[in-house]
Amino acid sequence: MSPEPKPTLRWSKSSLGPRLLVATFNRGKLREMKLSLATAPVELVSLEAIRGVTTAPEEGNTFEANARQKAVHYSRFTELPTMADDSGLLVDALGGRPGVYSARYLSEQASDEDRCRKILEELGPVEDARRTARFECWIALAQRGVVQEVFRGTLRGVIGRDLRGDNGFGYDPIFQVPERGCSLAELSPGEKLRISHRGRALRKLQQALFGA
């Protein structure tokens, strides 16, 4: 695994401008990014506002590689600085699955609930001590086809034995946070962002861009 990047921007902050493209079609991710950066002096623009956009390939073997690939791809459709993330769940007892295939586990047509139940089925009777897992999020920032910076966030926890909570998305209902005594899907959006992998990566990005 690559060492965690330092949150030091290698381009001029004056090149950022008042708008930043958020390169995702995932509404859950977009909501979290907008909430996390709500106080930042920048307008977040969604892909829906950019004409002629094609879906980025995800051919990397790591979250970092996919985040870089998506940021480069989408930044070529606009002059705006572009942030793209790749994130997912790594379950130790499953050898790191679903990993980079988290969003496509089972199939692209499978629902979040289908994927959660598949993980629970694969773990079966595995004891609690061996149900450790982590979420990882890598965010790449690019402009005009060139990656300028990468930020990483990680959250460790365990996989529960059933789905709990109606908030969140993806694998949140089966991901238990021991120090909170609940799943990510049982936390409010604000509480989740304070501890989540994506929230941690977004805070590093905000610090690098805006100093706060």
N, C-alpha and C. Protein backbone atom coordinates (compact mmCIF):
# COMPACT_ATOMS: atom_id res chain seq x y z
N MET A 1 0.85 -1.20 0.00
CA MET A 1 0.00 0.00 0.00
C MET A 1 0.88 1.25 0.00
N SER A 2 0.48 2.24 -0.76
CA SER A 2 1.24 3.48 -0.82
C SER A 2 1.18 4.20 0.51
N PRO A 3 2.25 4.92 0.89
CA PRO A 3 2.19 5.70 2.12
C PRO A 3 1.15 6.79 2.02
N GLU A 4 0.56 7.15 3.15
CA GLU A 4 -0.50 8.17 3.12
C GLU A 4 0.07 9.51 2.68
N PRO A 5 -0.56 10.15 1.67
CA PRO A 5 -0.04 11.42 1.16
C PRO A 5 -0.14 12.52 2.20
N LYS A 6 0.81 13.43 2.14
CA LYS A 6 0.74 14.61 2.99
C LYS A 6 -0.25 15.60 2.38
N PRO A 7 -1.09 16.24 3.21
CA PRO A 7 -2.07 17.18 2.69
C PRO A 7 -1.46 18.54 2.39
N THR A 8 -0.52 18.56 1.46
CA THR A 8 0.11 19.81 1.06
C THR A 8 -0.13 20.00 -0.43
N LEU A 9 -0.86 21.04 -0.77
CA LEU A 9 -1.26 21.26 -2.15
C LEU A 9 -0.08 21.71 -3.00
N ARG A 10 0.05 21.14 -4.17
CA ARG A 10 1.18 21.45 -5.03
C ARG A 10 0.81 22.45 -6.13
N TRP A 11 -0.33 23.05 -6.03
CA TRP A 11 -0.70 24.06 -7.01
C TRP A 11 -1.14 25.31 -6.28
N SER A 12 -1.29 26.38 -7.01
CA SER A 12 -1.68 27.64 -6.40
C SER A 12 -3.14 27.61 -6.01
N LYS A 13 -3.45 28.06 -4.79
CA LYS A 13 -4.85 28.10 -4.36
C LYS A 13 -5.66 29.05 -5.23
N SER A 14 -5.01 30.02 -5.82
CA SER A 14 -5.73 30.96 -6.68
C SER A 14 -6.28 30.28 -7.92
N SER A 15 -5.74 29.10 -8.26
CA SER A 15 -6.23 28.38 -9.44
C SER A 15 -7.52 27.63 -9.15
N LEU A 16 -7.88 27.52 -7.86
CA LEU A 16 -9.07 26.76 -7.51
C LEU A 16 -10.34 27.45 -7.97
N GLY A 17 -10.43 28.76 -7.72
CA GLY A 17 -11.64 29.47 -8.09
C GLY A 17 -12.79 29.14 -7.14
N PRO A 18 -13.99 29.66 -7.42
CA PRO A 18 -15.10 29.47 -6.50
C PRO A 18 -15.89 28.19 -6.74
N ARG A 19 -15.51 27.37 -7.72
CA ARG A 19 -16.29 26.17 -8.04
C ARG A 19 -15.39 24.94 -8.12
N LEU A 20 -15.95 23.81 -7.68
CA LEU A 20 -15.22 22.55 -7.66
C LEU A 20 -16.16 21.45 -8.13
N LEU A 21 -15.73 20.68 -9.12
CA LEU A 21 -16.55 19.59 -9.63
C LEU A 21 -16.41 18.36 -8.74
N VAL A 22 -17.55 17.82 -8.32
CA VAL A 22 -17.58 16.58 -7.54
C VAL A 22 -17.92 15.45 -8.51
N ALA A 23 -16.94 14.63 -8.81
CA ALA A 23 -17.08 13.64 -9.87
C ALA A 23 -17.63 12.32 -9.35
N THR A 24 -18.94 12.30 -9.10
CA THR A 24 -19.59 11.06 -8.71
C THR A 24 -21.04 11.07 -9.16
N PHE A 25 -21.55 9.89 -9.49
CA PHE A 25 -22.97 9.73 -9.78
C PHE A 25 -23.70 9.14 -8.58
N ASN A 26 -22.94 8.85 -7.52
CA ASN A 26 -23.50 8.25 -6.31
C ASN A 26 -24.09 9.35 -5.43
N ARG A 27 -25.40 9.36 -5.28
CA ARG A 27 -26.06 10.44 -4.55
C ARG A 27 -25.69 10.45 -3.07
N GLY A 28 -25.44 9.27 -2.51
CA GLY A 28 -25.04 9.21 -1.11
C GLY A 28 -23.70 9.88 -0.90
N LYS A 29 -22.74 9.60 -1.77
CA LYS A 29 -21.43 10.23 -1.67
C LYS A 29 -21.55 11.74 -1.86
N LEU A 30 -22.36 12.15 -2.85
CA LEU A 30 -22.51 13.58 -3.12
C LEU A 30 -23.09 14.31 -1.91
N ARG A 31 -24.08 13.71 -1.25
CA ARG A 31 -24.66 14.32 -0.05
C ARG A 31 -23.60 14.49 1.03
N GLU A 32 -22.79 13.46 1.23
CA GLU A 32 -21.77 13.53 2.28
C GLU A 32 -20.73 14.58 1.96
N MET A 33 -20.33 14.69 0.71
CA MET A 33 -19.32 15.67 0.33
C MET A 33 -19.86 17.09 0.50
N LYS A 34 -21.11 17.31 0.12
CA LYS A 34 -21.71 18.63 0.27
C LYS A 34 -21.85 18.99 1.75
N LEU A 35 -22.22 18.02 2.57
CA LEU A 35 -22.36 18.29 4.00
C LEU A 35 -21.00 18.59 4.62
N SER A 36 -19.99 17.81 4.26
CA SER A 36 -18.67 18.00 4.84
C SER A 36 -18.06 19.34 4.45
N LEU A 37 -18.30 19.79 3.23
CA LEU A 37 -17.69 21.03 2.74
C LEU A 37 -18.67 22.20 2.76
N ALA A 38 -19.72 22.08 3.56
CA ALA A 38 -20.76 23.11 3.58
C ALA A 38 -20.23 24.48 3.98
N THR A 39 -19.20 24.52 4.83
CA THR A 39 -18.67 25.81 5.30
C THR A 39 -17.49 26.30 4.48
N ALA A 40 -17.06 25.52 3.50
CA ALA A 40 -15.92 25.91 2.68
C ALA A 40 -16.34 26.98 1.66
N PRO A 41 -15.44 27.90 1.35
CA PRO A 41 -15.77 28.98 0.41
C PRO A 41 -15.70 28.53 -1.05
N VAL A 42 -16.53 27.53 -1.38
CA VAL A 42 -16.50 26.99 -2.73
C VAL A 42 -17.87 26.43 -3.06
N GLU A 43 -18.26 26.53 -4.33
CA GLU A 43 -19.51 25.94 -4.80
C GLU A 43 -19.21 24.57 -5.40
N LEU A 44 -19.91 23.55 -4.91
CA LEU A 44 -19.71 22.21 -5.44
C LEU A 44 -20.64 21.99 -6.62
N VAL A 45 -20.08 21.54 -7.73
CA VAL A 45 -20.82 21.30 -8.96
C VAL A 45 -20.88 19.80 -9.21
N SER A 46 -22.06 19.28 -9.53
CA SER A 46 -22.20 17.84 -9.76
C SER A 46 -21.96 17.52 -11.24
N LEU A 47 -21.74 16.25 -11.51
CA LEU A 47 -21.51 15.82 -12.90
C LEU A 47 -22.71 16.10 -13.79
N GLU A 48 -23.89 16.16 -13.20
CA GLU A 48 -25.10 16.41 -13.98
C GLU A 48 -25.07 17.77 -14.66
N ALA A 49 -24.24 18.68 -14.14
CA ALA A 49 -24.16 20.02 -14.72
C ALA A 49 -23.16 20.10 -15.89
N ILE A 50 -22.43 19.03 -16.12
CA ILE A 50 -21.39 19.02 -17.17
C ILE A 50 -21.91 18.25 -18.38
N ARG A 51 -21.93 18.88 -19.53
CA ARG A 51 -22.49 18.25 -20.72
C ARG A 51 -21.49 17.29 -21.37
N GLY A 52 -22.02 16.21 -21.91
CA GLY A 52 -21.20 15.28 -22.68
C GLY A 52 -20.32 14.35 -21.87
N VAL A 53 -20.58 14.25 -20.56
CA VAL A 53 -19.73 13.42 -19.70
C VAL A 53 -19.96 11.94 -19.97
N THR A 54 -18.89 11.20 -20.07
CA THR A 54 -18.96 9.74 -20.17
C THR A 54 -18.46 9.14 -18.86
N THR A 55 -18.92 7.93 -18.55
CA THR A 55 -18.54 7.29 -17.30
C THR A 55 -17.07 6.88 -17.33
N ALA A 56 -16.37 7.18 -16.25
CA ALA A 56 -14.94 6.85 -16.16
C ALA A 56 -14.76 5.34 -15.97
N PRO A 57 -13.73 4.78 -16.59
CA PRO A 57 -13.40 3.38 -16.31
C PRO A 57 -12.81 3.25 -14.91
N GLU A 58 -12.96 2.10 -14.32
CA GLU A 58 -12.34 1.82 -13.01
C GLU A 58 -11.54 0.53 -13.17
N GLU A 59 -10.30 0.67 -13.59
CA GLU A 59 -9.49 -0.49 -13.94
C GLU A 59 -8.34 -0.72 -12.96
N GLY A 60 -8.27 0.11 -11.92
CA GLY A 60 -7.16 0.00 -10.97
C GLY A 60 -7.33 -1.16 -10.00
N ASN A 61 -6.22 -1.56 -9.40
CA ASN A 61 -6.23 -2.61 -8.40
C ASN A 61 -6.30 -2.07 -6.98
N THR A 62 -6.30 -0.74 -6.85
CA THR A 62 -6.37 -0.09 -5.54
C THR A 62 -7.36 1.07 -5.60
N PHE A 63 -7.84 1.48 -4.42
CA PHE A 63 -8.73 2.64 -4.37
C PHE A 63 -8.01 3.89 -4.88
N GLU A 64 -6.75 4.03 -4.53
CA GLU A 64 -6.00 5.20 -4.98
C GLU A 64 -5.93 5.26 -6.49
N ALA A 65 -5.63 4.13 -7.13
CA ALA A 65 -5.52 4.11 -8.59
C ALA A 65 -6.85 4.48 -9.24
N ASN A 66 -7.95 3.97 -8.71
CA ASN A 66 -9.25 4.28 -9.28
C ASN A 66 -9.63 5.74 -9.06
N ALA A 67 -9.31 6.29 -7.89
CA ALA A 67 -9.61 7.69 -7.62
C ALA A 67 -8.84 8.58 -8.59
N ARG A 68 -7.59 8.27 -8.80
CA ARG A 68 -6.78 9.03 -9.75
C ARG A 68 -7.36 8.93 -11.16
N GLN A 69 -7.72 7.72 -11.56
CA GLN A 69 -8.25 7.51 -12.90
C GLN A 69 -9.54 8.30 -13.12
N LYS A 70 -10.43 8.28 -12.13
CA LYS A 70 -11.69 9.00 -12.26
C LYS A 70 -11.48 10.51 -12.27
N ALA A 71 -10.59 11.00 -11.41
CA ALA A 71 -10.34 12.45 -11.36
C ALA A 71 -9.78 12.95 -12.68
N VAL A 72 -8.83 12.21 -13.24
CA VAL A 72 -8.25 12.59 -14.53
C VAL A 72 -9.31 12.57 -15.62
N HIS A 73 -10.09 11.50 -15.67
CA HIS A 73 -11.11 11.35 -16.71
C HIS A 73 -12.11 12.51 -16.69
N TYR A 74 -12.70 12.78 -15.54
CA TYR A 74 -13.76 13.79 -15.48
C TYR A 74 -13.20 15.20 -15.59
N SER A 75 -11.96 15.42 -15.17
CA SER A 75 -11.39 16.77 -15.26
C SER A 75 -11.17 17.19 -16.70
N ARG A 76 -11.17 16.25 -17.62
CA ARG A 76 -10.97 16.58 -19.04
C ARG A 76 -12.24 17.11 -19.71
N PHE A 77 -13.37 17.07 -18.99
CA PHE A 77 -14.63 17.58 -19.55
C PHE A 77 -14.91 19.01 -19.11
N THR A 78 -14.01 19.59 -18.30
CA THR A 78 -14.28 20.91 -17.73
C THR A 78 -12.97 21.60 -17.38
N GLU A 79 -13.06 22.91 -17.21
CA GLU A 79 -11.92 23.67 -16.72
C GLU A 79 -11.86 23.67 -15.20
N LEU A 80 -12.92 23.17 -14.56
CA LEU A 80 -13.00 23.21 -13.11
C LEU A 80 -12.04 22.21 -12.46
N PRO A 81 -11.47 22.56 -11.33
CA PRO A 81 -10.78 21.56 -10.52
C PRO A 81 -11.79 20.45 -10.20
N THR A 82 -11.33 19.22 -10.18
CA THR A 82 -12.23 18.07 -10.06
C THR A 82 -11.77 17.14 -8.95
N MET A 83 -12.70 16.79 -8.06
CA MET A 83 -12.38 15.82 -7.02
C MET A 83 -13.17 14.54 -7.28
N ALA A 84 -12.48 13.41 -7.18
CA ALA A 84 -13.12 12.11 -7.37
C ALA A 84 -12.64 11.18 -6.28
N ASP A 85 -13.53 10.36 -5.77
CA ASP A 85 -13.13 9.43 -4.72
C ASP A 85 -13.36 7.99 -5.15
N ASP A 86 -12.62 7.10 -4.55
CA ASP A 86 -12.92 5.68 -4.64
C ASP A 86 -12.79 5.14 -3.23
N SER A 87 -13.75 4.36 -2.85
CA SER A 87 -13.79 3.89 -1.47
C SER A 87 -14.48 2.55 -1.41
N GLY A 88 -14.32 1.89 -0.29
CA GLY A 88 -14.98 0.60 -0.14
C GLY A 88 -14.63 -0.09 1.15
N LEU A 89 -15.14 -1.30 1.27
CA LEU A 89 -15.03 -2.11 2.47
C LEU A 89 -14.02 -3.23 2.26
N LEU A 90 -13.15 -3.42 3.24
CA LEU A 90 -12.19 -4.53 3.22
C LEU A 90 -12.41 -5.37 4.48
N VAL A 91 -12.82 -6.62 4.29
CA VAL A 91 -13.11 -7.52 5.40
C VAL A 91 -11.95 -8.49 5.55
N ASP A 92 -11.31 -8.47 6.72
CA ASP A 92 -10.10 -9.27 6.93
C ASP A 92 -10.33 -10.76 6.73
N ALA A 93 -11.41 -11.29 7.26
CA ALA A 93 -11.67 -12.72 7.17
C ALA A 93 -12.01 -13.17 5.75
N LEU A 94 -12.30 -12.21 4.88
CA LEU A 94 -12.59 -12.52 3.47
C LEU A 94 -11.42 -12.16 2.58
N GLY A 95 -10.24 -12.02 3.18
CA GLY A 95 -9.05 -11.71 2.39
C GLY A 95 -9.07 -10.33 1.76
N GLY A 96 -9.80 -9.41 2.40
CA GLY A 96 -9.87 -8.04 1.87
C GLY A 96 -11.04 -7.78 0.93
N ARG A 97 -11.85 -8.81 0.66
CA ARG A 97 -13.04 -8.57 -0.17
C ARG A 97 -14.07 -7.77 0.64
N PRO A 98 -14.92 -7.02 -0.06
CA PRO A 98 -15.03 -6.84 -1.50
C PRO A 98 -14.02 -5.85 -2.10
N GLY A 99 -13.35 -5.05 -1.28
CA GLY A 99 -12.27 -4.17 -1.76
C GLY A 99 -12.71 -3.24 -2.87
N VAL A 100 -11.90 -3.18 -3.93
CA VAL A 100 -12.19 -2.24 -5.02
C VAL A 100 -13.46 -2.60 -5.77
N TYR A 101 -14.00 -3.78 -5.51
CA TYR A 101 -15.25 -4.19 -6.16
C TYR A 101 -16.46 -3.93 -5.26
N SER A 102 -16.29 -3.15 -4.22
CA SER A 102 -17.36 -2.92 -3.24
C SER A 102 -18.67 -2.47 -3.89
N ALA A 103 -18.59 -1.53 -4.81
CA ALA A 103 -19.80 -1.00 -5.45
C ALA A 103 -20.36 -1.93 -6.51
N ARG A 104 -19.57 -2.94 -6.89
CA ARG A 104 -20.00 -3.85 -7.96
C ARG A 104 -20.05 -5.30 -7.48
N TYR A 105 -20.00 -5.49 -6.17
CA TYR A 105 -20.01 -6.85 -5.63
C TYR A 105 -21.32 -7.53 -6.01
N LEU A 106 -21.27 -8.79 -6.33
CA LEU A 106 -22.37 -9.57 -6.89
C LEU A 106 -22.60 -9.16 -8.34
N SER A 107 -23.07 -7.93 -8.55
CA SER A 107 -23.28 -7.40 -9.91
C SER A 107 -23.56 -5.91 -9.79
N GLU A 108 -23.49 -5.21 -10.89
CA GLU A 108 -23.80 -3.78 -10.87
C GLU A 108 -25.27 -3.54 -10.61
N GLN A 109 -26.11 -4.56 -10.84
CA GLN A 109 -27.55 -4.40 -10.64
C GLN A 109 -27.97 -4.74 -9.21
N ALA A 110 -27.09 -5.36 -8.43
CA ALA A 110 -27.44 -5.75 -7.06
C ALA A 110 -27.69 -4.51 -6.21
N SER A 111 -28.57 -4.63 -5.24
CA SER A 111 -28.87 -3.52 -4.33
C SER A 111 -27.88 -3.50 -3.18
N ASP A 112 -27.85 -2.38 -2.45
CA ASP A 112 -27.00 -2.29 -1.26
C ASP A 112 -27.34 -3.41 -0.28
N GLU A 113 -28.63 -3.67 -0.10
CA GLU A 113 -29.04 -4.72 0.84
C GLU A 113 -28.55 -6.09 0.36
N ASP A 114 -28.63 -6.34 -0.94
CA ASP A 114 -28.14 -7.62 -1.48
C ASP A 114 -26.66 -7.81 -1.14
N ARG A 115 -25.88 -6.76 -1.31
CA ARG A 115 -24.44 -6.86 -1.07
C ARG A 115 -24.15 -7.06 0.42
N CYS A 116 -24.89 -6.35 1.26
CA CYS A 116 -24.71 -6.51 2.71
C CYS A 116 -25.01 -7.95 3.12
N ARG A 117 -26.11 -8.48 2.63
CA ARG A 117 -26.49 -9.83 3.01
C ARG A 117 -25.50 -10.87 2.46
N LYS A 118 -24.91 -10.59 1.32
CA LYS A 118 -23.90 -11.50 0.78
C LYS A 118 -22.68 -11.56 1.69
N ILE A 119 -22.24 -10.40 2.18
CA ILE A 119 -21.10 -10.37 3.11
C ILE A 119 -21.43 -11.15 4.37
N LEU A 120 -22.62 -10.96 4.92
CA LEU A 120 -23.02 -11.69 6.13
C LEU A 120 -23.06 -13.19 5.86
N GLU A 121 -23.53 -13.56 4.69
CA GLU A 121 -23.58 -14.98 4.33
C GLU A 121 -22.18 -15.57 4.22
N GLU A 122 -21.26 -14.82 3.61
CA GLU A 122 -19.89 -15.31 3.44
C GLU A 122 -19.16 -15.44 4.78
N LEU A 123 -19.45 -14.54 5.70
CA LEU A 123 -18.81 -14.62 7.01
C LEU A 123 -19.42 -15.74 7.85
N GLY A 124 -20.72 -15.99 7.64
CA GLY A 124 -21.37 -17.08 8.36
C GLY A 124 -21.15 -17.00 9.85
N PRO A 125 -20.69 -18.13 10.47
CA PRO A 125 -20.54 -18.17 11.92
C PRO A 125 -19.19 -17.67 12.43
N VAL A 126 -18.42 -16.98 11.59
CA VAL A 126 -17.11 -16.48 12.03
C VAL A 126 -17.27 -15.70 13.33
N GLU A 127 -16.41 -16.00 14.32
CA GLU A 127 -16.54 -15.36 15.63
C GLU A 127 -16.25 -13.85 15.56
N ASP A 128 -16.75 -13.13 16.55
CA ASP A 128 -16.67 -11.68 16.55
C ASP A 128 -15.23 -11.18 16.42
N ALA A 129 -14.30 -11.83 17.09
CA ALA A 129 -12.91 -11.38 17.09
C ALA A 129 -12.28 -11.41 15.71
N ARG A 130 -12.85 -12.20 14.81
CA ARG A 130 -12.29 -12.33 13.47
C ARG A 130 -13.15 -11.61 12.42
N ARG A 131 -14.09 -10.79 12.85
CA ARG A 131 -14.97 -10.09 11.91
C ARG A 131 -14.49 -8.65 11.69
N THR A 132 -13.21 -8.42 11.90
CA THR A 132 -12.65 -7.08 11.74
C THR A 132 -12.68 -6.64 10.28
N ALA A 133 -12.83 -5.34 10.09
CA ALA A 133 -12.92 -4.78 8.73
C ALA A 133 -12.54 -3.32 8.78
N ARG A 134 -12.37 -2.73 7.63
CA ARG A 134 -12.12 -1.29 7.57
C ARG A 134 -12.73 -0.72 6.30
N PHE A 135 -13.13 0.52 6.38
CA PHE A 135 -13.51 1.31 5.23
C PHE A 135 -12.31 2.17 4.85
N GLU A 136 -12.06 2.29 3.56
CA GLU A 136 -11.03 3.21 3.07
C GLU A 136 -11.64 4.16 2.04
N CYS A 137 -11.17 5.39 2.05
CA CYS A 137 -11.58 6.38 1.05
C CYS A 137 -10.34 7.12 0.56
N TRP A 138 -10.18 7.18 -0.74
CA TRP A 138 -9.11 7.96 -1.37
C TRP A 138 -9.77 9.01 -2.26
N ILE A 139 -9.39 10.26 -2.10
CA ILE A 139 -9.91 11.36 -2.92
C ILE A 139 -8.76 11.96 -3.71
N ALA A 140 -8.94 11.99 -5.02
CA ALA A 140 -7.94 12.61 -5.90
C ALA A 140 -8.47 13.94 -6.41
N LEU A 141 -7.61 14.92 -6.46
CA LEU A 141 -7.95 16.25 -6.95
C LEU A 141 -7.15 16.49 -8.23
N ALA A 142 -7.85 16.79 -9.32
CA ALA A 142 -7.18 16.95 -10.62
C ALA A 142 -7.71 18.18 -11.34
N GLN A 143 -6.91 18.64 -12.30
CA GLN A 143 -7.35 19.73 -13.18
C GLN A 143 -6.71 19.54 -14.54
N ARG A 144 -7.55 19.63 -15.57
CA ARG A 144 -7.10 19.48 -16.96
C ARG A 144 -6.30 18.19 -17.16
N GLY A 145 -6.76 17.12 -16.57
CA GLY A 145 -6.15 15.83 -16.80
C GLY A 145 -4.93 15.51 -15.99
N VAL A 146 -4.61 16.35 -15.00
CA VAL A 146 -3.41 16.12 -14.18
C VAL A 146 -3.81 16.06 -12.70
N VAL A 147 -3.43 14.99 -12.03
CA VAL A 147 -3.70 14.86 -10.59
C VAL A 147 -2.77 15.79 -9.82
N GLN A 148 -3.38 16.57 -8.92
CA GLN A 148 -2.62 17.54 -8.14
C GLN A 148 -2.35 17.08 -6.71
N GLU A 149 -3.26 16.29 -6.15
CA GLU A 149 -3.13 15.87 -4.76
C GLU A 149 -4.05 14.70 -4.50
N VAL A 150 -3.70 13.88 -3.50
CA VAL A 150 -4.51 12.73 -3.12
C VAL A 150 -4.63 12.70 -1.59
N PHE A 151 -5.82 12.37 -1.09
CA PHE A 151 -6.08 12.35 0.34
C PHE A 151 -6.72 11.02 0.72
N ARG A 152 -6.35 10.50 1.90
CA ARG A 152 -6.83 9.20 2.33
C ARG A 152 -7.48 9.27 3.71
N GLY A 153 -8.57 8.51 3.88
CA GLY A 153 -9.21 8.37 5.18
C GLY A 153 -9.55 6.92 5.42
N THR A 154 -9.43 6.47 6.68
CA THR A 154 -9.69 5.08 7.05
C THR A 154 -10.53 5.02 8.32
N LEU A 155 -11.45 4.06 8.38
CA LEU A 155 -12.23 3.80 9.58
C LEU A 155 -12.23 2.30 9.84
N ARG A 156 -11.82 1.90 11.04
CA ARG A 156 -11.79 0.48 11.40
C ARG A 156 -13.01 0.12 12.25
N GLY A 157 -13.48 -1.12 12.08
CA GLY A 157 -14.63 -1.59 12.84
C GLY A 157 -14.77 -3.09 12.69
N VAL A 158 -15.98 -3.57 12.88
CA VAL A 158 -16.25 -5.01 12.73
C VAL A 158 -17.55 -5.18 11.97
N ILE A 159 -17.71 -6.33 11.35
CA ILE A 159 -18.94 -6.65 10.64
C ILE A 159 -19.91 -7.30 11.62
N GLY A 160 -21.11 -6.72 11.72
CA GLY A 160 -22.11 -7.26 12.62
C GLY A 160 -22.73 -8.54 12.08
N ARG A 161 -23.85 -8.93 12.66
CA ARG A 161 -24.50 -10.17 12.25
C ARG A 161 -25.86 -9.93 11.59
N ASP A 162 -26.24 -8.67 11.48
CA ASP A 162 -27.46 -8.32 10.77
C ASP A 162 -27.37 -6.87 10.33
N LEU A 163 -28.36 -6.42 9.58
CA LEU A 163 -28.41 -5.04 9.11
C LEU A 163 -29.07 -4.19 10.18
N ARG A 164 -28.44 -3.08 10.53
CA ARG A 164 -28.97 -2.21 11.56
C ARG A 164 -28.90 -0.76 11.11
N GLY A 165 -30.03 -0.06 11.20
CA GLY A 165 -30.07 1.36 10.89
C GLY A 165 -30.58 1.66 9.50
N ASP A 166 -31.18 2.85 9.36
CA ASP A 166 -31.76 3.26 8.09
C ASP A 166 -31.02 4.44 7.45
N ASN A 167 -30.01 4.96 8.13
CA ASN A 167 -29.22 6.06 7.56
C ASN A 167 -28.07 5.49 6.75
N GLY A 168 -27.35 6.34 6.06
CA GLY A 168 -26.20 5.89 5.31
C GLY A 168 -26.58 5.14 4.04
N PHE A 169 -25.60 4.44 3.50
CA PHE A 169 -25.80 3.71 2.26
C PHE A 169 -24.70 2.67 2.15
N GLY A 170 -24.71 1.88 1.09
CA GLY A 170 -23.67 0.88 0.91
C GLY A 170 -23.67 -0.15 2.02
N TYR A 171 -22.49 -0.36 2.62
CA TYR A 171 -22.32 -1.37 3.67
C TYR A 171 -22.50 -0.81 5.08
N ASP A 172 -22.95 0.43 5.19
CA ASP A 172 -23.10 1.06 6.50
C ASP A 172 -23.92 0.24 7.50
N PRO A 173 -25.03 -0.42 7.07
CA PRO A 173 -25.85 -1.14 8.05
C PRO A 173 -25.18 -2.34 8.71
N ILE A 174 -24.12 -2.90 8.10
CA ILE A 174 -23.47 -4.06 8.71
C ILE A 174 -22.12 -3.71 9.32
N PHE A 175 -21.70 -2.45 9.19
CA PHE A 175 -20.40 -2.02 9.71
C PHE A 175 -20.57 -1.44 11.10
N GLN A 176 -20.12 -2.18 12.10
CA GLN A 176 -20.26 -1.75 13.49
C GLN A 176 -19.04 -0.96 13.95
N VAL A 177 -19.29 0.15 14.64
CA VAL A 177 -18.23 0.98 15.20
C VAL A 177 -18.19 0.71 16.70
N PRO A 178 -17.25 -0.12 17.17
CA PRO A 178 -17.26 -0.55 18.58
C PRO A 178 -17.34 0.58 19.59
N GLU A 179 -16.59 1.67 19.36
CA GLU A 179 -16.59 2.75 20.35
C GLU A 179 -17.92 3.49 20.41
N ARG A 180 -18.75 3.35 19.38
CA ARG A 180 -20.08 3.97 19.39
C ARG A 180 -21.18 2.96 19.75
N GLY A 181 -20.86 1.67 19.67
CA GLY A 181 -21.85 0.64 20.01
C GLY A 181 -23.00 0.56 19.03
N CYS A 182 -22.75 0.93 17.78
CA CYS A 182 -23.81 0.90 16.78
C CYS A 182 -23.20 0.80 15.39
N SER A 183 -24.05 0.65 14.39
CA SER A 183 -23.57 0.62 13.01
C SER A 183 -23.47 2.05 12.47
N LEU A 184 -22.76 2.20 11.37
CA LEU A 184 -22.68 3.52 10.73
C LEU A 184 -24.06 4.01 10.30
N ALA A 185 -24.93 3.08 9.93
CA ALA A 185 -26.27 3.45 9.48
C ALA A 185 -27.18 3.89 10.61
N GLU A 186 -26.74 3.73 11.84
CA GLU A 186 -27.52 4.20 12.99
C GLU A 186 -27.09 5.58 13.47
N LEU A 187 -26.05 6.13 12.85
CA LEU A 187 -25.58 7.47 13.20
C LEU A 187 -26.27 8.50 12.32
N SER A 188 -26.38 9.72 12.83
CA SER A 188 -26.90 10.81 12.00
C SER A 188 -25.84 11.14 10.95
N PRO A 189 -26.23 11.79 9.85
CA PRO A 189 -25.25 12.15 8.82
C PRO A 189 -24.06 12.93 9.37
N GLY A 190 -24.32 13.88 10.27
CA GLY A 190 -23.24 14.66 10.85
C GLY A 190 -22.31 13.83 11.72
N GLU A 191 -22.91 12.95 12.54
CA GLU A 191 -22.09 12.08 13.39
C GLU A 191 -21.24 11.14 12.55
N LYS A 192 -21.83 10.60 11.50
CA LYS A 192 -21.08 9.69 10.64
C LYS A 192 -19.88 10.39 10.02
N LEU A 193 -20.08 11.60 9.51
CA LEU A 193 -18.98 12.33 8.86
C LEU A 193 -17.84 12.64 9.83
N ARG A 194 -18.15 12.79 11.10
CA ARG A 194 -17.10 13.11 12.07
C ARG A 194 -16.11 11.96 12.25
N ILE A 195 -16.57 10.73 12.00
CA ILE A 195 -15.68 9.59 12.23
C ILE A 195 -15.38 8.77 10.98
N SER A 196 -16.14 8.97 9.91
CA SER A 196 -16.04 8.06 8.76
C SER A 196 -14.77 8.26 7.94
N HIS A 197 -14.48 7.26 7.15
CA HIS A 197 -13.35 7.29 6.22
C HIS A 197 -13.45 8.46 5.26
N ARG A 198 -14.66 8.68 4.72
CA ARG A 198 -14.83 9.78 3.76
C ARG A 198 -14.73 11.13 4.45
N GLY A 199 -15.30 11.22 5.64
CA GLY A 199 -15.21 12.47 6.40
C GLY A 199 -13.77 12.84 6.70
N ARG A 200 -12.96 11.85 7.06
CA ARG A 200 -11.56 12.11 7.37
C ARG A 200 -10.79 12.55 6.13
N ALA A 201 -11.05 11.91 5.00
CA ALA A 201 -10.37 12.31 3.76
C ALA A 201 -10.80 13.71 3.33
N LEU A 202 -12.09 14.01 3.49
CA LEU A 202 -12.59 15.33 3.10
C LEU A 202 -12.02 16.43 3.98
N ARG A 203 -11.82 16.16 5.25
CA ARG A 203 -11.23 17.18 6.13
C ARG A 203 -9.78 17.48 5.72
N LYS A 204 -9.06 16.45 5.29
CA LYS A 204 -7.70 16.68 4.81
C LYS A 204 -7.71 17.53 3.54
N LEU A 205 -8.66 17.24 2.66
CA LEU A 205 -8.78 18.04 1.44
C LEU A 205 -9.11 19.49 1.78
N GLN A 206 -10.07 19.70 2.67
CA GLN A 206 -10.46 21.06 3.05
C GLN A 206 -9.30 21.81 3.69
N GLN A 207 -8.54 21.13 4.54
CA GLN A 207 -7.38 21.78 5.17
C GLN A 207 -6.37 22.20 4.13
N ALA A 208 -6.13 21.33 3.14
CA ALA A 208 -5.15 21.65 2.12
C ALA A 208 -5.58 22.81 1.22
N LEU A 209 -6.88 22.83 0.90
CA LEU A 209 -7.38 23.87 -0.02
C LEU A 209 -7.64 25.19 0.66
N PHE A 210 -8.21 25.12 1.86
CA PHE A 210 -8.70 26.36 2.48
C PHE A 210 -8.08 26.66 3.84
N GLY A 211 -7.28 25.74 4.34
CA GLY A 211 -6.62 25.97 5.61
C GLY A 211 -7.52 25.85 6.81
N ALA A 212 -8.70 25.24 6.63
CA ALA A 212 -9.64 25.09 7.76
C ALA A 212 -10.61 23.98 7.44
